[in-house]
Short mmCIF file of C-alpha atoms and ligand atoms in Angstrom, two decimals:
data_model
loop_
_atom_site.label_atom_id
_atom_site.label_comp_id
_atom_site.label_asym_id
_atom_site.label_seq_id
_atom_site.Cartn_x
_atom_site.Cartn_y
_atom_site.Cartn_z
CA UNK A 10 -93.36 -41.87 47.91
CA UNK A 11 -93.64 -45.23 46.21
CA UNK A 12 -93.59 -43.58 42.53
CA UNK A 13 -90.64 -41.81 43.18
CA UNK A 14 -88.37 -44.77 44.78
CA UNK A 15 -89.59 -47.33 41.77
CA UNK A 16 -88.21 -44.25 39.51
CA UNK A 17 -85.20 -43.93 41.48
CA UNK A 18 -82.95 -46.97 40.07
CA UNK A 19 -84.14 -46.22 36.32
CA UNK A 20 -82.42 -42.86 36.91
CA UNK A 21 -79.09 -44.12 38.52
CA UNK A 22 -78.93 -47.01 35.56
CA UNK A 23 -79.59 -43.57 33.30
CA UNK A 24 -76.58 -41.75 35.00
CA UNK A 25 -74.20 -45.26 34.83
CA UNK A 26 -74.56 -45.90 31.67
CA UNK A 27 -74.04 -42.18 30.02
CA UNK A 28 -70.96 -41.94 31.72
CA UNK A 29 -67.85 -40.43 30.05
CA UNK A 30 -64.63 -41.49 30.03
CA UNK A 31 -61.63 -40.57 27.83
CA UNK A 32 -60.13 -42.87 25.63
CA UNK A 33 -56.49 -43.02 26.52
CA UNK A 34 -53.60 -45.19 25.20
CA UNK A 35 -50.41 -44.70 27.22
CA UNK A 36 -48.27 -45.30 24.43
CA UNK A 37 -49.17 -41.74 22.78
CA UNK A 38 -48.60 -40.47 26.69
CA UNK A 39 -44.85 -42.24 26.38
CA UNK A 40 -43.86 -40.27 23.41
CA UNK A 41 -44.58 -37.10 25.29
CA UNK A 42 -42.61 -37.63 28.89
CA UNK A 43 -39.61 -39.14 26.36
CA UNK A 44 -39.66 -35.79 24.34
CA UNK A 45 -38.85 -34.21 27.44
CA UNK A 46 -35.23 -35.20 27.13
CA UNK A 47 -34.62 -34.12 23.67
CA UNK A 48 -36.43 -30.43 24.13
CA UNK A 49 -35.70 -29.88 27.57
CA UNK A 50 -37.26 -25.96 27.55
CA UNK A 51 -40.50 -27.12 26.43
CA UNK A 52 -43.02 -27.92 28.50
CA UNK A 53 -44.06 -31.27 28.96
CA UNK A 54 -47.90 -30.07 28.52
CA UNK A 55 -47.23 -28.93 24.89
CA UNK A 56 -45.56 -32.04 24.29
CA UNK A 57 -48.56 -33.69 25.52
CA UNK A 58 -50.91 -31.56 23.71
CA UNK A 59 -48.79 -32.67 20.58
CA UNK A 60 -48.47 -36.35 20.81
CA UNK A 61 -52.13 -36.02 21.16
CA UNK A 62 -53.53 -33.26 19.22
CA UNK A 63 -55.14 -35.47 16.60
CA UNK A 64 -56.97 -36.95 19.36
CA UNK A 65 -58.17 -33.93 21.49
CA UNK A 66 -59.38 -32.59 17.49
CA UNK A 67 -61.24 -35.48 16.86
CA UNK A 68 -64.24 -35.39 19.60
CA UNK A 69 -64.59 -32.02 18.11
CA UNK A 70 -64.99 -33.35 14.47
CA UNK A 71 -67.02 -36.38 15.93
CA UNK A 72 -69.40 -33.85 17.59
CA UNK A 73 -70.16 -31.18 14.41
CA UNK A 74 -70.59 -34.77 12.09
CA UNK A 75 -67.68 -34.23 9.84
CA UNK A 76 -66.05 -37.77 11.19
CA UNK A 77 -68.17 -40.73 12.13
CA UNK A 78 -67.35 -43.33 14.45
CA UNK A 79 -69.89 -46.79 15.55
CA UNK A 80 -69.29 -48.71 18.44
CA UNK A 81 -69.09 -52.42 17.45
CA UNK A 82 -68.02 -54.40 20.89
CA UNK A 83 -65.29 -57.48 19.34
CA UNK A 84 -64.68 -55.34 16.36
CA UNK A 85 -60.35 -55.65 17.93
CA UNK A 86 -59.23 -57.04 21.11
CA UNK A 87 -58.19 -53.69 22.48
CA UNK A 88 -61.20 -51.42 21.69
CA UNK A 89 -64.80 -51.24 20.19
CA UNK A 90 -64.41 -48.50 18.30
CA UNK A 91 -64.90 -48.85 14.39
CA UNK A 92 -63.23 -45.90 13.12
CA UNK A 93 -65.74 -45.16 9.53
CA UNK A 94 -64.20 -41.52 8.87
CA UNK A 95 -61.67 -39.83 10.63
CA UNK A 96 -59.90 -38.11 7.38
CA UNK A 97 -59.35 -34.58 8.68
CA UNK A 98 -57.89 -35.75 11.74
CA UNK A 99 -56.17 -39.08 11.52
CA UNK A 100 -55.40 -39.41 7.63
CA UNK A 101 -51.60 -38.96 6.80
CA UNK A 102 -51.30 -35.74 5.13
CA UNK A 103 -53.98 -34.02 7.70
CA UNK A 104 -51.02 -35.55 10.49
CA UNK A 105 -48.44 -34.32 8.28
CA UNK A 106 -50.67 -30.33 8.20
CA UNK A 107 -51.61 -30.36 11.90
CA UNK A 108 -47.88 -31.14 12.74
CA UNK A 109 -46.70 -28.39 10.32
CA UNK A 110 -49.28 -25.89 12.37
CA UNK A 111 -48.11 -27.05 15.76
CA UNK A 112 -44.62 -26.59 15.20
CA UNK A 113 -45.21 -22.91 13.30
CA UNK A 114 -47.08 -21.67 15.88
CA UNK A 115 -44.75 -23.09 18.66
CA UNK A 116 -41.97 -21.34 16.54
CA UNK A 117 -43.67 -18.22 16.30
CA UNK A 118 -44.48 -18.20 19.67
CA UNK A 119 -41.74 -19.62 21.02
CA UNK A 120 -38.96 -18.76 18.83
CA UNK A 121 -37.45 -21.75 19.55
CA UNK A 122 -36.51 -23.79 15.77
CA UNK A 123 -35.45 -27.00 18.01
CA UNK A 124 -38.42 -27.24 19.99
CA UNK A 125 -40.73 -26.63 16.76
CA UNK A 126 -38.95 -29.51 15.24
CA UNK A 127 -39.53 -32.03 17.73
CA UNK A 128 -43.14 -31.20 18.17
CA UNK A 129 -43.55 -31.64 14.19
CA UNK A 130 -42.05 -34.82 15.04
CA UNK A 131 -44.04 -36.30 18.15
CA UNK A 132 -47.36 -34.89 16.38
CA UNK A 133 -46.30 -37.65 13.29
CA UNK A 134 -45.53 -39.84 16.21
CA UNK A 135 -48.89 -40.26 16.67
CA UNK A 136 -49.79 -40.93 13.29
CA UNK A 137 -46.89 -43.75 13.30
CA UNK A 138 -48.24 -45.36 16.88
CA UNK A 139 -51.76 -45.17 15.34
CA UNK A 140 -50.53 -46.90 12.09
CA UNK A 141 -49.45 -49.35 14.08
CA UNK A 142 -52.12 -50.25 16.47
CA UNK A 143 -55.24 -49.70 14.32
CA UNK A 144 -57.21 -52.14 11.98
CA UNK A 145 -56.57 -50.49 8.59
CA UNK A 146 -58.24 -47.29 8.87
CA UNK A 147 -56.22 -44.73 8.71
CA UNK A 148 -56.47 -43.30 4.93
CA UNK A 149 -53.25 -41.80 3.41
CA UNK A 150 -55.54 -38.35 2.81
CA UNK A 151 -58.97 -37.09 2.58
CA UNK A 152 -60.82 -38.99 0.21
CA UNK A 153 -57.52 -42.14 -0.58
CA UNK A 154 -58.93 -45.54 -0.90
CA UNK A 155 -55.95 -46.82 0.68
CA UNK A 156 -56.31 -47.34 3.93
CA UNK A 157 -53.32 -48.43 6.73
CA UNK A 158 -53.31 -50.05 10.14
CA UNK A 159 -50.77 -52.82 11.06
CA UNK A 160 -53.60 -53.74 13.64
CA UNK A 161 -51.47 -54.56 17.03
CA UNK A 162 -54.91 -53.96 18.64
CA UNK A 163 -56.25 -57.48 17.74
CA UNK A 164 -53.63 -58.84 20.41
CA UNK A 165 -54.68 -57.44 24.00
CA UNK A 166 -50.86 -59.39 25.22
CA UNK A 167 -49.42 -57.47 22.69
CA UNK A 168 -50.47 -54.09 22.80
CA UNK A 169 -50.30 -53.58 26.49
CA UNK A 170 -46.59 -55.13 26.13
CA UNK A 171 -46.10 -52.52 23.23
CA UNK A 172 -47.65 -49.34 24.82
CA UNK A 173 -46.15 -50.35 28.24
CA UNK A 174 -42.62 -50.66 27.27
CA UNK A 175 -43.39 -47.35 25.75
CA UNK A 176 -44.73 -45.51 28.93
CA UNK A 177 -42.53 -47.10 31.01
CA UNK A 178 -39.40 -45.86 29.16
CA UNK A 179 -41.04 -41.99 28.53
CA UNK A 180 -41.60 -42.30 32.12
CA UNK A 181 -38.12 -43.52 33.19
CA UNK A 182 -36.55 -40.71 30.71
CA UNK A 183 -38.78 -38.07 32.26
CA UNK A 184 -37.94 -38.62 35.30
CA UNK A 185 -34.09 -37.97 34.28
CA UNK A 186 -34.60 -35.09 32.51
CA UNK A 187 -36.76 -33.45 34.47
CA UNK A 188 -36.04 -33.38 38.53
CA UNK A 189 -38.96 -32.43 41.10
CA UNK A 190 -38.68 -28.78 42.12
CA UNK A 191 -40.27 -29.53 45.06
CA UNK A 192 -42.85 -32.05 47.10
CA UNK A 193 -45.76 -30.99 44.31
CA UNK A 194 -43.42 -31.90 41.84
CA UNK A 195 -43.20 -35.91 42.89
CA UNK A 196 -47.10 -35.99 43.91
CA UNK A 197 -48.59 -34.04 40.22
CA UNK A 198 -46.69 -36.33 38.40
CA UNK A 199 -47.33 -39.79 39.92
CA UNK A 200 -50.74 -38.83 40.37
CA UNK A 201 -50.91 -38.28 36.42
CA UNK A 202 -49.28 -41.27 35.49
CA UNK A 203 -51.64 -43.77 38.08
CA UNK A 204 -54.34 -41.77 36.65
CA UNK A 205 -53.47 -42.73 32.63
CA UNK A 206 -52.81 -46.09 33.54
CA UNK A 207 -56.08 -46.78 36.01
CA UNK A 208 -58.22 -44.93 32.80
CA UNK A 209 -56.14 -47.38 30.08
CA UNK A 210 -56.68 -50.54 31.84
CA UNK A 211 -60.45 -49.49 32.44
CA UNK A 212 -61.11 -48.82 28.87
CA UNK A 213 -58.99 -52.27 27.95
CA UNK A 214 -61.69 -54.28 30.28
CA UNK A 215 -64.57 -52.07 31.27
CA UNK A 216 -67.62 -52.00 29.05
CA UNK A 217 -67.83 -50.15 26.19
CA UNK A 218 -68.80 -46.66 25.54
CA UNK A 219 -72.81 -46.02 26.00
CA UNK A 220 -73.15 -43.95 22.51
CA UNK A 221 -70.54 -41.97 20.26
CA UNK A 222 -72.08 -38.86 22.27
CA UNK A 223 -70.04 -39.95 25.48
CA UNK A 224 -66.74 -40.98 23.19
CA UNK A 225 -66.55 -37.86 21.99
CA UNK A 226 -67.27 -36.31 25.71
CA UNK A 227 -64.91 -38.22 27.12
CA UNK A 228 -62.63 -37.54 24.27
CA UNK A 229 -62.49 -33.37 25.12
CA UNK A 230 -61.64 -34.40 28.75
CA UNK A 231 -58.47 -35.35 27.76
CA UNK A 232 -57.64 -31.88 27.92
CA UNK A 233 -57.48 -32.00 31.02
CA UNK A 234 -54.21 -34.24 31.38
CA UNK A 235 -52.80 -31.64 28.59
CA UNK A 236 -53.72 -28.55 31.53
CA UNK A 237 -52.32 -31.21 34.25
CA UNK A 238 -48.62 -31.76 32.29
CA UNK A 239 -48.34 -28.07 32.37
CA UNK A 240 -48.79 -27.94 35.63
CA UNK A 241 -46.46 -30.72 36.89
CA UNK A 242 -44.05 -29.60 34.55
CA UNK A 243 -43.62 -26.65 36.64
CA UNK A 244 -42.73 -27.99 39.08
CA UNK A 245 -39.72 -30.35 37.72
CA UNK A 246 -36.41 -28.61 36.27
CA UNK A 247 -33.81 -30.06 34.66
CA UNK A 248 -31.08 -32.04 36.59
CA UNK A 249 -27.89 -29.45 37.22
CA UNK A 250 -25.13 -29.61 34.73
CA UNK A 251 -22.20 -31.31 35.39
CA UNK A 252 -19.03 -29.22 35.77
ZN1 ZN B 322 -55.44 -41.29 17.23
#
């Protein structure tokens, strides 16, 4: 019927442009496989979880209003986001208490003192990459005036040299520390890392997010690379010890 084919392309432009999609910078993702090497008995999806557990919090702050974001295409180079309020997730001292939970309850869990220790440290990690990618909007705590961001993100060249050197070397140390098990083990992890860097380079030159609804979204699917890591990660093991 004529009314229903003249409706037809309003609803697939509807669909296009509410689609989701995760914001992620490989650089964070680096961190993680690199940890690998230094705590060897933890799983590479906790260490993922950590290097980005500000950033799977945040959606969830963005969506009950307690952190506002605006999408202002141009605002840097890299991405359109205009970060207004992200204190309970991205200011230093809520880093410094989120990292301080991680590693407790990894220790508790766990037992392990080592592995708590470098998960304290690759949560700050993110804190430290943020610092120095952002425009200068990361406060020092809840309610500071003073705000940092070395802003690395005004330079497209630059940051995808930055975060690439770091994904490539977390990558290349992963790989060394942590040996396929079998086929699975080669196919779940290349699939993960053509995955991050086919969703990085779309964010860096697709369009930008369709309303802070879909960023935030988007933002809880990354979840599901923290689920994937876990899964890959069983099936790697570490390289056998030399006698
Ligand atoms: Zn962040």
């Amino acid at each position: 019927m004529p009314s229903t084919v003249s409706r037809l392309p309003v609803k697939l432009t509807h669909v296009a442009k509410d689609r989701e999609r995760a914001s992620v910078f490989i650089g964070h993702f680096g961190v993680a496989l690199a940890a690998k090497k230094a705590a060897p008995r933890t799983s590479l999806g906790t260490l993922v979880m950590a290097a980005q557990f500000v950033d799977l919090l945040w959606p969830v702050f963005l969506l009950l209003g307690v952190e506002q974001v605006r999408i202002a295409p141009g605002h840097t180079a890299v991405t359109p986001l205009d970060f207004i309020s992200y204190p309970f997730s991205h200011s230093l001292l809520a880093d410094i208490g989120w990292a301080c939970l991680f590693a407790g309850i990894y220790k508790v869990v766990k037992g392990q003192s080592w592995g708590a220790f470098c998960l304290w440290l690759v949560v700050m990690s993110h804190w430290v990459l943020d610092a120095l990618s952002h425009s200068p909007d990361l406060p020092l705590y809840p309610g500071s005036r003073t705000y940092i961001g070395l802003g690395l993100w005004n330079s497209r060249v630059a940051t995808i040299l930055v975060e690439g050197v770091i994904f490539v070397l977390g990558v290349l140390i992963y790989v060394s520390a942590a040996r396929p098990r079998d086929r699975l083990g080669v196919y779940a992890l290349w699939s993960f890392i053509g995955v991050l860097v086919g969703l990085y380079f779309a964010n860096l030159f697709g369009p930008p997010p369709p309303s802070v609804k879909a960023i935030a979204y988007g933002g809880l699917g990354l979840w599901l690379f923290v689920w994937w890591a876990y899964w890959l990660d069983r099936h790697r093991q570490p390289p056998p010890q030399k006698p």
